[in-house]
XYZ file of C-alpha atoms in Angstrom:
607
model
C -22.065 -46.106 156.224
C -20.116 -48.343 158.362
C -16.427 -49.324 157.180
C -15.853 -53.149 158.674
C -12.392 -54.790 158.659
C -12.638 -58.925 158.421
C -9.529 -60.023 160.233
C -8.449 -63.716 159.639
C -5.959 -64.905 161.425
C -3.960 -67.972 160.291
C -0.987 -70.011 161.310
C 1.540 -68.126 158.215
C -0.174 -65.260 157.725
C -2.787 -62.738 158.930
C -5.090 -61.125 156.258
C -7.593 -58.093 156.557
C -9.973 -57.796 154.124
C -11.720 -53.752 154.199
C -15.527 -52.896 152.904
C -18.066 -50.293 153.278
C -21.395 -51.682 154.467
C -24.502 -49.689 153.983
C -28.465 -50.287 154.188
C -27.410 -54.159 155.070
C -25.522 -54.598 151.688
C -21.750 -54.139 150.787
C -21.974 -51.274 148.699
C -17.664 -51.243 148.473
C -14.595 -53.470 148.885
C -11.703 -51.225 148.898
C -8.762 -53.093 149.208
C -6.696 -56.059 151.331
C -3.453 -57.010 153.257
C -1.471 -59.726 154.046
C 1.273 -60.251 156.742
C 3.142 -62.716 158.430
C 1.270 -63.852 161.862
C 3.403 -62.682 165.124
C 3.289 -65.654 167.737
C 1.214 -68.995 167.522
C -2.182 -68.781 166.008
C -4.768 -67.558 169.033
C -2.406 -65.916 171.322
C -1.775 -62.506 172.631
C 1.441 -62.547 170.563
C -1.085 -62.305 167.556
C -2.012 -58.640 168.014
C 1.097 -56.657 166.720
C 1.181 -58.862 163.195
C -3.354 -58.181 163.228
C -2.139 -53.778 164.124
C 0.148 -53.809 160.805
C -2.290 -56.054 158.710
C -4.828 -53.307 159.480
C -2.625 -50.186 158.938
C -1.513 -51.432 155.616
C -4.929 -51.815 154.201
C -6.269 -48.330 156.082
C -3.341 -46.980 154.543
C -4.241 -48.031 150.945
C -7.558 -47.253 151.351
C -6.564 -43.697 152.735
C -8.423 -44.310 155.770
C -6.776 -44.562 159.567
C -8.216 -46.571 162.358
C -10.394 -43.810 163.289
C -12.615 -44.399 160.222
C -13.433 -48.079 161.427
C -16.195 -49.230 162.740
C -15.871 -52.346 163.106
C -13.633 -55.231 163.251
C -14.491 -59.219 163.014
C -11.905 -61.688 163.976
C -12.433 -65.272 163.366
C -12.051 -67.730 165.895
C -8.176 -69.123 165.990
C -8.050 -72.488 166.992
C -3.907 -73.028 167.368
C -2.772 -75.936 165.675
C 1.109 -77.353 166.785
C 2.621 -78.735 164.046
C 6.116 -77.324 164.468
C 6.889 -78.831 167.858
C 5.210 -81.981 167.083
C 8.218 -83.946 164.885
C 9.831 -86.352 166.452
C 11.802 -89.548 165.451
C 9.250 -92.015 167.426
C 9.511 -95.223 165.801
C 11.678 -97.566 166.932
C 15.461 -96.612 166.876
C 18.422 -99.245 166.813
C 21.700 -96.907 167.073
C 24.894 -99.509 166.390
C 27.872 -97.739 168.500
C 30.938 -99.137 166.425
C 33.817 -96.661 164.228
C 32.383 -95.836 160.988
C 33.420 -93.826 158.060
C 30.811 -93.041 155.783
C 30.634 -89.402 154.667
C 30.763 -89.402 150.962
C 33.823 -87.093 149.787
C 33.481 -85.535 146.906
C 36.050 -86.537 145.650
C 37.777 -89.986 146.881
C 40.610 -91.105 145.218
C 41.628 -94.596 143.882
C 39.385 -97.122 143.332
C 38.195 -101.338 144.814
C 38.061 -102.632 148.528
C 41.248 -103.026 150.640
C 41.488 -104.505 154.200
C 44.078 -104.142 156.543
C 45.425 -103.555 160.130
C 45.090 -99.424 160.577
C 48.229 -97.744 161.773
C 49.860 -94.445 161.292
C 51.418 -92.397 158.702
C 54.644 -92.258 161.131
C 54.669 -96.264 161.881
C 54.856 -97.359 158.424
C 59.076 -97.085 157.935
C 58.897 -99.703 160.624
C 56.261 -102.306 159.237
C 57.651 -105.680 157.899
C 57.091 -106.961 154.297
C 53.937 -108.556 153.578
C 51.932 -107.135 156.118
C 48.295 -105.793 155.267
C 47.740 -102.308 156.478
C 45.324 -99.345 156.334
C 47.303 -95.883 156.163
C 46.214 -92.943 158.705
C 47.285 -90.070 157.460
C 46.855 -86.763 159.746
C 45.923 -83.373 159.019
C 49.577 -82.044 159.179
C 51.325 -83.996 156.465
C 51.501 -82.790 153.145
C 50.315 -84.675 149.980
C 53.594 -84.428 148.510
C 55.229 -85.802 151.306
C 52.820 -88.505 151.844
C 52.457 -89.720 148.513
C 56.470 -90.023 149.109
C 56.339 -92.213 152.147
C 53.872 -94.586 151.061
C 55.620 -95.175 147.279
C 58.118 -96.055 149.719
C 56.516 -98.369 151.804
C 54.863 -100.545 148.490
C 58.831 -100.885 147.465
C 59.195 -102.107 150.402
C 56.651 -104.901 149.744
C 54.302 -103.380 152.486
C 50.820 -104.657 151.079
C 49.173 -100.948 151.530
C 45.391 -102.076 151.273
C 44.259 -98.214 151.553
C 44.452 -94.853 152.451
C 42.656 -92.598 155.365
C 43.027 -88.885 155.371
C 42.374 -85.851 157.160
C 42.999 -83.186 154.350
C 40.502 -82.982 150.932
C 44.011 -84.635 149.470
C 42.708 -88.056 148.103
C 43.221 -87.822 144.669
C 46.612 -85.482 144.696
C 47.602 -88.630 146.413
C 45.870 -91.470 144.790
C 47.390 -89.938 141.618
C 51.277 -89.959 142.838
C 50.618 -93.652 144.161
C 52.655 -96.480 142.217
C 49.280 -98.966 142.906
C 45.743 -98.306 142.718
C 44.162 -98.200 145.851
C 40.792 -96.276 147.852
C 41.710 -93.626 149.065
C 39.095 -91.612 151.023
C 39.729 -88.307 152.683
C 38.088 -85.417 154.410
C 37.792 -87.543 157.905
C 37.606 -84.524 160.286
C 38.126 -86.331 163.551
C 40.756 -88.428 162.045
C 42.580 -88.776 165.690
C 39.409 -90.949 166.658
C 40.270 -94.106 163.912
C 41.428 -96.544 166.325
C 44.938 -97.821 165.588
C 45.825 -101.850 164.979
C 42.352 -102.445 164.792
C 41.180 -104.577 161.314
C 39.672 -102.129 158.880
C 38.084 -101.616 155.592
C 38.193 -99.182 152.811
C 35.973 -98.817 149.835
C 35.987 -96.494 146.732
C 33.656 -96.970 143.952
C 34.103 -95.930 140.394
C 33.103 -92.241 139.332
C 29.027 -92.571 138.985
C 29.048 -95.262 140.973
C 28.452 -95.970 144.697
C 29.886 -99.024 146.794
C 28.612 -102.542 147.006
C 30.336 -104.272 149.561
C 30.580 -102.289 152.938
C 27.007 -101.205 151.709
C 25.872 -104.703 152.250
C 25.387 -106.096 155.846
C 26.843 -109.311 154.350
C 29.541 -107.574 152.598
C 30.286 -106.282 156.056
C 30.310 -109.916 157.428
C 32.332 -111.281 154.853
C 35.332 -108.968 155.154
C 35.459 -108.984 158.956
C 34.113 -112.800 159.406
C 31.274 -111.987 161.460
C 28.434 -114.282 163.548
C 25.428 -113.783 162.139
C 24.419 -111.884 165.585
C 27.371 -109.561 165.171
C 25.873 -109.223 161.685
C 22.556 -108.300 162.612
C 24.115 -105.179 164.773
C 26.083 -103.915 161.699
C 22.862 -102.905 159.813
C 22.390 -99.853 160.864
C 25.920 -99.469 159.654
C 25.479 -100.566 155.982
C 22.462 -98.404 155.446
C 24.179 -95.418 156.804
C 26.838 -96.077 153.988
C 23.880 -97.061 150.780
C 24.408 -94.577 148.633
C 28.109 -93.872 149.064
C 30.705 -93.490 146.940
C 33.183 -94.375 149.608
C 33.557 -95.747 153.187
C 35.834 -96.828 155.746
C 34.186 -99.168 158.521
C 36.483 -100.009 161.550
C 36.217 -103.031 163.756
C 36.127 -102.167 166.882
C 37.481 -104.464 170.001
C 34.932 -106.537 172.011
C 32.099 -105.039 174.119
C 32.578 -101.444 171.836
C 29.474 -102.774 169.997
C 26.517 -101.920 171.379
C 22.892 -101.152 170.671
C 20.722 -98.418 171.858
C 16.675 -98.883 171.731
C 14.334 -96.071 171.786
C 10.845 -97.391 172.421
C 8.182 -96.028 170.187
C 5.164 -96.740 172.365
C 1.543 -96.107 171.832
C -0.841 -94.025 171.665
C -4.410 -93.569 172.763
C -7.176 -91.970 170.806
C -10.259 -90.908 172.455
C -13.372 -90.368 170.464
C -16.961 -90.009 170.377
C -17.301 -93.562 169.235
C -14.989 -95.060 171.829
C -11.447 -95.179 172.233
C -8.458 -97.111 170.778
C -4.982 -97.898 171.172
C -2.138 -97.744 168.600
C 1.718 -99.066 168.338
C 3.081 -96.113 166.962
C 5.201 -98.847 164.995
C 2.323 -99.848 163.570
C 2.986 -96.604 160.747
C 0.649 -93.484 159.847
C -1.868 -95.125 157.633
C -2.658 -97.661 160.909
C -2.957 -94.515 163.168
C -5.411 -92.687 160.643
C -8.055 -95.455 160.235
C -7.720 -95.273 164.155
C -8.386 -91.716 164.255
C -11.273 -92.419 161.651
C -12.953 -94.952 163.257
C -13.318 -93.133 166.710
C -13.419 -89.492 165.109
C -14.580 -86.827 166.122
C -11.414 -86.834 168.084
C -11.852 -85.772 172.062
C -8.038 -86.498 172.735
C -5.377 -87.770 172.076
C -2.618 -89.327 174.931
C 0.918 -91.257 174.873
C 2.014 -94.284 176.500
C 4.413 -92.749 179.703
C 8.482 -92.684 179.276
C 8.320 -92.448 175.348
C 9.168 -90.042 173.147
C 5.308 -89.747 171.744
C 3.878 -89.036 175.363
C 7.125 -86.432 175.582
C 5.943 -84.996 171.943
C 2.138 -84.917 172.751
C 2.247 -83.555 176.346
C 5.040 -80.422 175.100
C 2.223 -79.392 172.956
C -0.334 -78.964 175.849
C 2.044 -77.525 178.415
C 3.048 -74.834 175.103
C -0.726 -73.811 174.091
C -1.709 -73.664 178.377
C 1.537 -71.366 178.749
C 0.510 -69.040 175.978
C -3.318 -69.647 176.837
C -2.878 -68.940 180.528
C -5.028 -72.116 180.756
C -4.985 -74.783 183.120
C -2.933 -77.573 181.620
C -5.495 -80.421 182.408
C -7.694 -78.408 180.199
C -5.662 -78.633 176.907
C -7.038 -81.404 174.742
C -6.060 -82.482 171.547
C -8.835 -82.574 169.313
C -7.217 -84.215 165.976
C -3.936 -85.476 164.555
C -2.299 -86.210 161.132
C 0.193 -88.808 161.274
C 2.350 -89.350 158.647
C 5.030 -91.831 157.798
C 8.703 -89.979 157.195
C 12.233 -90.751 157.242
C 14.498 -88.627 159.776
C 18.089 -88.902 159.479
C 19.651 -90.316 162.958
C 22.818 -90.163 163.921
C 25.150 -93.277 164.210
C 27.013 -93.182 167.667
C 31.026 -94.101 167.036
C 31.020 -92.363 163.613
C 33.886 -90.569 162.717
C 32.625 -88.144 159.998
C 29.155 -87.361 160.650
C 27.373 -90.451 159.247
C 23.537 -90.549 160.037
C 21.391 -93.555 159.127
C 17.745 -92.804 157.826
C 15.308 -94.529 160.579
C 11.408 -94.927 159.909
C 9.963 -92.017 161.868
C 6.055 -90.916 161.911
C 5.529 -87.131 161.861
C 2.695 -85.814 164.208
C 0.457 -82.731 163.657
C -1.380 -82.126 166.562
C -4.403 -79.721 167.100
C -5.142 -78.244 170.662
C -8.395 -77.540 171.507
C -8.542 -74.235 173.601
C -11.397 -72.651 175.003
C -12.881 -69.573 173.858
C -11.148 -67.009 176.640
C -7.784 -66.966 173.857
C -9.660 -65.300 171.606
C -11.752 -63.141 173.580
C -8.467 -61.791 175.422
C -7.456 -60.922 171.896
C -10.428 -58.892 171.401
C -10.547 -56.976 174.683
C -6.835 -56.484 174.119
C -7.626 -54.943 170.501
C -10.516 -52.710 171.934
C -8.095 -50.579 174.717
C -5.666 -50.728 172.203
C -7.418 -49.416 169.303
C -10.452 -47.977 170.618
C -12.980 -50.075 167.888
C -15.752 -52.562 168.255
C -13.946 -56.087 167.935
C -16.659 -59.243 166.994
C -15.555 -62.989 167.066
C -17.313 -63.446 164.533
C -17.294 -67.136 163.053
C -15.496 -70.171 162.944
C -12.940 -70.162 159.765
C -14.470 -72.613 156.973
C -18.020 -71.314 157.417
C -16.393 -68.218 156.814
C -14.782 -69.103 154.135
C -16.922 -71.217 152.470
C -18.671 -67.171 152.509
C -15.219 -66.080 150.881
C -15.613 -68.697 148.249
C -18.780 -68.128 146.723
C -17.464 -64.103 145.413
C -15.500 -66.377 143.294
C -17.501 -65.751 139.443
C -18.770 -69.149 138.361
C -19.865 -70.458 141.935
C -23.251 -71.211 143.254
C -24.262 -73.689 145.764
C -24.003 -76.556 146.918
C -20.728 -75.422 146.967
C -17.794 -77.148 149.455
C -14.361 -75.917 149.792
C -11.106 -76.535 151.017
C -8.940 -73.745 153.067
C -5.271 -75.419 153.184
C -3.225 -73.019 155.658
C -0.200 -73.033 157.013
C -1.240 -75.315 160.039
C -4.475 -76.463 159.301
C -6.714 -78.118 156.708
C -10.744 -76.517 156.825
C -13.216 -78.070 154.713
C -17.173 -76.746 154.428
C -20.005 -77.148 152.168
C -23.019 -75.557 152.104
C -26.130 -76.826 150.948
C -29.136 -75.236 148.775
C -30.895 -74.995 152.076
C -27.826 -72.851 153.173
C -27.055 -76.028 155.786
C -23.511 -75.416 156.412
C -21.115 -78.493 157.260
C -17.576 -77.939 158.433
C -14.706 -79.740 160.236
C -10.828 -78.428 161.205
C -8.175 -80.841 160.465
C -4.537 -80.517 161.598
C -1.446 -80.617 159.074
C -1.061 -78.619 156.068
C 1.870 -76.208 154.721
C 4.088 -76.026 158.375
C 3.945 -79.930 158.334
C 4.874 -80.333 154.740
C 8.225 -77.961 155.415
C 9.150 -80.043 158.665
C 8.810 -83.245 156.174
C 11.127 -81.672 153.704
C 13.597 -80.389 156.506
C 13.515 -83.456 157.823
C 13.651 -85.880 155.133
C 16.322 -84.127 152.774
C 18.672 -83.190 156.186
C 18.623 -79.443 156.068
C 18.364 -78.157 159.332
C 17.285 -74.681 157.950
C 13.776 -74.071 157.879
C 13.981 -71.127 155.823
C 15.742 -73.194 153.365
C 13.066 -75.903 153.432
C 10.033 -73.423 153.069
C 11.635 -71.798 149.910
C 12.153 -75.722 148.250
C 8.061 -76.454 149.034
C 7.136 -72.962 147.511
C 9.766 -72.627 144.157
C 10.775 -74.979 141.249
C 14.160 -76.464 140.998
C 16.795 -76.491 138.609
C 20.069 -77.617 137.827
C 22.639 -75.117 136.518
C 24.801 -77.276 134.131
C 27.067 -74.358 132.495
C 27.967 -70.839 133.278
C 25.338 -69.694 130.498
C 22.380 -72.543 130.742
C 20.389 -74.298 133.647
C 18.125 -77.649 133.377
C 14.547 -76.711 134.829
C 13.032 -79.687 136.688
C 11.076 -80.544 134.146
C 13.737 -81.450 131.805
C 13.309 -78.142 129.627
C 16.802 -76.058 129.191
C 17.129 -72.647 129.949
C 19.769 -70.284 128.115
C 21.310 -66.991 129.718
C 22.941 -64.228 127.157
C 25.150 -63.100 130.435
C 27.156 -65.690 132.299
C 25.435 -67.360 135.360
C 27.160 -66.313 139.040
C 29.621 -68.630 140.102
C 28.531 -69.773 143.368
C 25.326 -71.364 141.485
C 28.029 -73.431 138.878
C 27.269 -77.553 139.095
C 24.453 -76.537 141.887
C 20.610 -77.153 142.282
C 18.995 -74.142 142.772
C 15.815 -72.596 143.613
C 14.380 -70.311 141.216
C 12.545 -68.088 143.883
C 11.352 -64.555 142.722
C 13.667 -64.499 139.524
C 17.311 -65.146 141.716
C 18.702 -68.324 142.288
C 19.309 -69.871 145.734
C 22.035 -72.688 145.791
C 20.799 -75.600 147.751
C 23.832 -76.496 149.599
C 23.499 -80.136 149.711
C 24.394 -83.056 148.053
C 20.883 -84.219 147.194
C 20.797 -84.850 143.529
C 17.895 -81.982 142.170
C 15.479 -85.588 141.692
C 15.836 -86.621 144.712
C 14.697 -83.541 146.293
C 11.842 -82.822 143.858
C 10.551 -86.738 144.985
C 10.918 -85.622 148.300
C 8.995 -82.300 148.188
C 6.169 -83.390 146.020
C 5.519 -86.583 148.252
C 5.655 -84.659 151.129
C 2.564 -82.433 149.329
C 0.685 -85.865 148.698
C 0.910 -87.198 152.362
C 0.056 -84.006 154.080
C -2.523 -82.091 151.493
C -3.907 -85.012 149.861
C -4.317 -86.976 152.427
C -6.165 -84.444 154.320
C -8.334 -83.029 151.623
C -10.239 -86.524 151.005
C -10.466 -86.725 154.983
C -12.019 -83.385 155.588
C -14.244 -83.554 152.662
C -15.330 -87.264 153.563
C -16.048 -85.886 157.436
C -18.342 -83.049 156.038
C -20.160 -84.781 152.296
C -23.723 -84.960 153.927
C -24.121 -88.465 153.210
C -21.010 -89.474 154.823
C -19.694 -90.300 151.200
C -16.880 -88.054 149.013
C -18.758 -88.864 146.038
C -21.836 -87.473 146.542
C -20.008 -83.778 146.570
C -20.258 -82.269 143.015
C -17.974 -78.916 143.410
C -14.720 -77.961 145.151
C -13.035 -74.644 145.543
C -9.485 -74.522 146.609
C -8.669 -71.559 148.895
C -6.241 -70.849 151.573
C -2.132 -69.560 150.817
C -1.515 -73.385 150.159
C -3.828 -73.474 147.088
C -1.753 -70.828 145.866
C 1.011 -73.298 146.146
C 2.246 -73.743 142.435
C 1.966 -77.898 142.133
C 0.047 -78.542 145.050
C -3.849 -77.717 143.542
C -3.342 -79.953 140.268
C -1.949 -82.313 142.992
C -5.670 -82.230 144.969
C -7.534 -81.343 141.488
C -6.224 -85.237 140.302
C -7.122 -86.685 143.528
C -10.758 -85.644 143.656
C -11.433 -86.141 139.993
C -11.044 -89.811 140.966
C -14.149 -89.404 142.987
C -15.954 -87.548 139.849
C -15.545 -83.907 141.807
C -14.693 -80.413 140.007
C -12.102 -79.317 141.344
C -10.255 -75.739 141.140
C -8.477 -72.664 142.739
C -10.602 -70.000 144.026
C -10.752 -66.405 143.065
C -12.015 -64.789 145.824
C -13.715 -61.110 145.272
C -12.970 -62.236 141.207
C -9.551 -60.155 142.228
C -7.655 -61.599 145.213
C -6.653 -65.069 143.802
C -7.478 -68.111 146.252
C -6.485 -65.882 149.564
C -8.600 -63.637 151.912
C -11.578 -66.317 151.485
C -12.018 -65.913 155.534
C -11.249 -62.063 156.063
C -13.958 -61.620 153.174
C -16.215 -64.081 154.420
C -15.740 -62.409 157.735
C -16.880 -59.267 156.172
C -19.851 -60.761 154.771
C -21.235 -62.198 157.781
C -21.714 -59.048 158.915
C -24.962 -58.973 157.199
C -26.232 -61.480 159.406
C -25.986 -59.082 162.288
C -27.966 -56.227 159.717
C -30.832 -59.105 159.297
């Protein structure tokens, strides 16, 4: 009896899958493990995480590595998804003062415009005058408050208020006239002083209209309509806001900043092409489509794509060992995104969403990764070690131990880096193709999109449900429904969206209202998985056409995903295909479809 190990290892996760083969049949599957994968998918660095996957099964199986005979790897073809974002469309940065940062809580209320000066130059001002108050970080609200009652009784015409403490409405409340007031400037000794300026404050609920506006913007500070083409960038840094403060700076502070976007060029079997990365994600695809299969993939020299494309080779020949003229890229998933850039001259952190075009590139490596692996695993652990298959013929393998399945039969592996997609024939013809983009690219989108900077963060909002926690004792699920608590709620979580992730709730600590983020993570799921699961299945349907496939089987940690396989399940039912989650072994839900299948194919080598 021979016990065999199927290793499979992915760009998340690394799974082991453990049966006992005998007279060229499985006559037991005893058990399987799951870990995260150490290093990039097809490295060196993979061994430790592929050591523990195997322990941990051994262990439940009360076996040790002594009692293997053999293990089968599959071949890892890295995929670079993680290092591939960039914002590479075209970039117009406006380099003027802006205040933009949506307080909290702003007090007052309406649009004043004035000359800016300081909290300590206002007992010397003259009646009549317009002015914008600067208020630093070392004056009380009390005391302020004080002064400028003083100045209006004066008959100073005090248009507005900046300031550097979270004191807007303790002021705004002590002030004889309603004015905005908006606070919370941290690098308040930046506002320029005796320059014209503009302060807006909307209504609670409500978010400003005029220094939203790039003709709002004109109006109040009588602009050309050049000048007013340079203040765009401003305005839609500020859409959205319940407040603002926009400055106008002296002449020549203006200035614009372009980043080129360039092109790309796409080298296939059927030819090449060029593409204007301008030209947006869904112009790039039908590129990629018409030249496919995909030989390489290049940038135009000096911009930021050729920068993004080229760090991915020199990364996979550094961890390969390979020459770097040897690294090709062998597809890409482009798709359109929003990254949040930062406006030079801003005085509170204000970032204006530009166009962007997220890449997912995949490097094809030669064999000599994986076969380093395997030596490596032999000295190490003293066991026969097999490449034994590429991943979707060895899952499509995996998939068919689900009950119900026969073939023709195609599936759908949707990894962490990578989309697979297989079908096998009656004839037991076997079709695949390897597509970049899947889960990795779908958290970069969310990290990206929603402004998190935390990865972490933006993995656990793809993976868990939202909610809104609207009292101490009840939360809103996402779906509207309410949920009640008998013991009060913690008070961190109180007014917050949270992510309900393994019965706790994580506080999102953002300002994104819980729709906005829910739109965001569900059409990053659509661009990425969607998207890729009608391309891979229309690259491997026999006759070249989706329709003519009959039966789907979602595998892979993504199908496991709670939203994302009704997500592909509507998509193909368009085309008239069944569509549904695996259930691989009948035990081990959509995963291990590859470390089975890996298993399997070990019959082959009986035969």
């Amino acid at each position: 009896m021979a016990i065999i190990a199927g290793v499979d290892i992915g760009n998340s996760t690394t799974e082991v899958c453990l049966a006992a083969m005998e007279s060229a049949k499985v006559t037991k599957f005893y058990t399987s493990s799951i870990v995260k994968t150490t290093g990039i998918k097809g490295t060196l660095a993979n061994i430790p995480g592929i050591v523990i996957a195997l322990e941990e099964a051994l262990k439940k199986a009360g076996m040790t590595m002594a009692d293997l005979s053999e293990i089968r790897l599959n071949e890892a073809t890295p995929v670079i998804g993680d290092l591939a974002m960039e914002t590479i469309t075209e970039t117009i940065i406006t380099e003027s003062t802006m205040i933009g940062h949506n307080p909290s809580t702003p007090g007052g209320v309406g649009l004043g415009v004035g000359q800016t000066v300081s909290f300590t130059q206002l007992e010397s001002l003259t009646s009549g005058e317009k002015v914008i108050c600067v208020i630093p970080e070392n004056i009380d609200f009390e005391d302020a408050a004080r002064v400028l009652n003083q100045a209006l009784a004066r008959g100073i015409d005090l248009q507005g208020v900046i300031v550097r403490q979270d004191d807007a409405v303790l002021i705004a409340n002590r002030l004889q006239k309603i004015i905005p007031v908006v606070d919370e400037v941290t690098m308040i000794e930046k506002v320029p002083i005796g320059m014209l300026a503009a302060v807006e404050v909307a209504e609670p609920g409500q978010t400003i209209r005029t220094l939203s506006n790039p003709y709002g913007i004109a109006t109040v500070f009588e602009l050309s309509a050049g000048d007013t083409k340079m203040v765009v960038p401003i305005a839609r840094a500020l859409i959205g806001n319940r407040s603002a403060v926009v400055v106008r700076t002296p002449q020549g502070d203006v200035k614009a900043r372009t980043i080129p976007a360039g092109f790309i060029t796409i080298f296939g079997s059927k030819g090449k092409a060029d593409i204007d990365v301008e030209s947006g994600a869904n112009k790039i695809m039908e590129t990629v489509e018409r030249v496919q299969p995909v030989l390489d993939v290049q940038g135009e020299a000096g911009t930021h794509v050729s920068g993004m494309l080229e760090r991915v080779r020199q990364v996979m020949s550094e961890l390969t060992e390979q020459h770097l003229g040897d690294m090709k890229i062998q597809d890409i998933l482009a798709v359109d995104t929003f990254v949040p850039q930062k406006v030079q001259g801003g005085l509170a952190g204000e970032f204006a969403l530009e166009n962007a075009v997220a890449l997912a590139a995949m490097v094809k490596t030669s064999r000599l990764p994986m076969e380093q692996i395997a030596n490596q695993l032999r000295s190490n652990l003293g066991v026969k070690v097999v490449i034994a298959g590429v991943e979707a013929n060895m899952a499509i393998r995996g998939a068919l131990t689900t009950p119900g399945t026969d073939k023709p039969l195609a599936i759908l592996d949707m990894g962490g880096g990578s989309t697979d997609a297989a079908i096998i024939t009656r004839d037991e013809r076997v079709l695949s193709i390897h597509l970049a983009g899947a889960g990795d690219m779908v958290t970069m989108l969310i990290n990206s999109e929603l402004g998190l900077n935390d990865f972490d963060l933006a993995e656990d909002i793809k993976k868990y449900p939202l909610a809104k926690v609207e009292s101490l004792y009840h939360i809103r699920l996402e779906d509207g429904t309410v949920r009640f608590y008998e013991q009060h709620l913690p008070p961190q979580v109180f007014s917050r969206v949270v992510i309900l992730k393994d019965g706790e709730m994580v506080p999102i600590p953002s300002s994104h209202p819980l729709d906005k983020i829910r739109h965001v993570r569900r059409e990053a799921k659509k661009r990425v998985f969607v998207t890729n699961a009608i391309r891979s299945l229309s690259r491997v349907a026999p006759t070249g056409n989706i329709r003519h496939i009959e039966f789907v089987v979602l595998v892979g940690g993504s199908a496991m995903d709670f939203e994302v396989g009704d997500m592909v399940t509507d998509a193909l039912a368009e085309y008239s295909i069944v569509c549904g989650r695996g259930n691989i072994r009948g035990s081990e839900g959509s995963r291990n479809a590859v470390a089975t299948g890996l298993v399997l194919s070990y019959l082959d080598r009986e035969a």
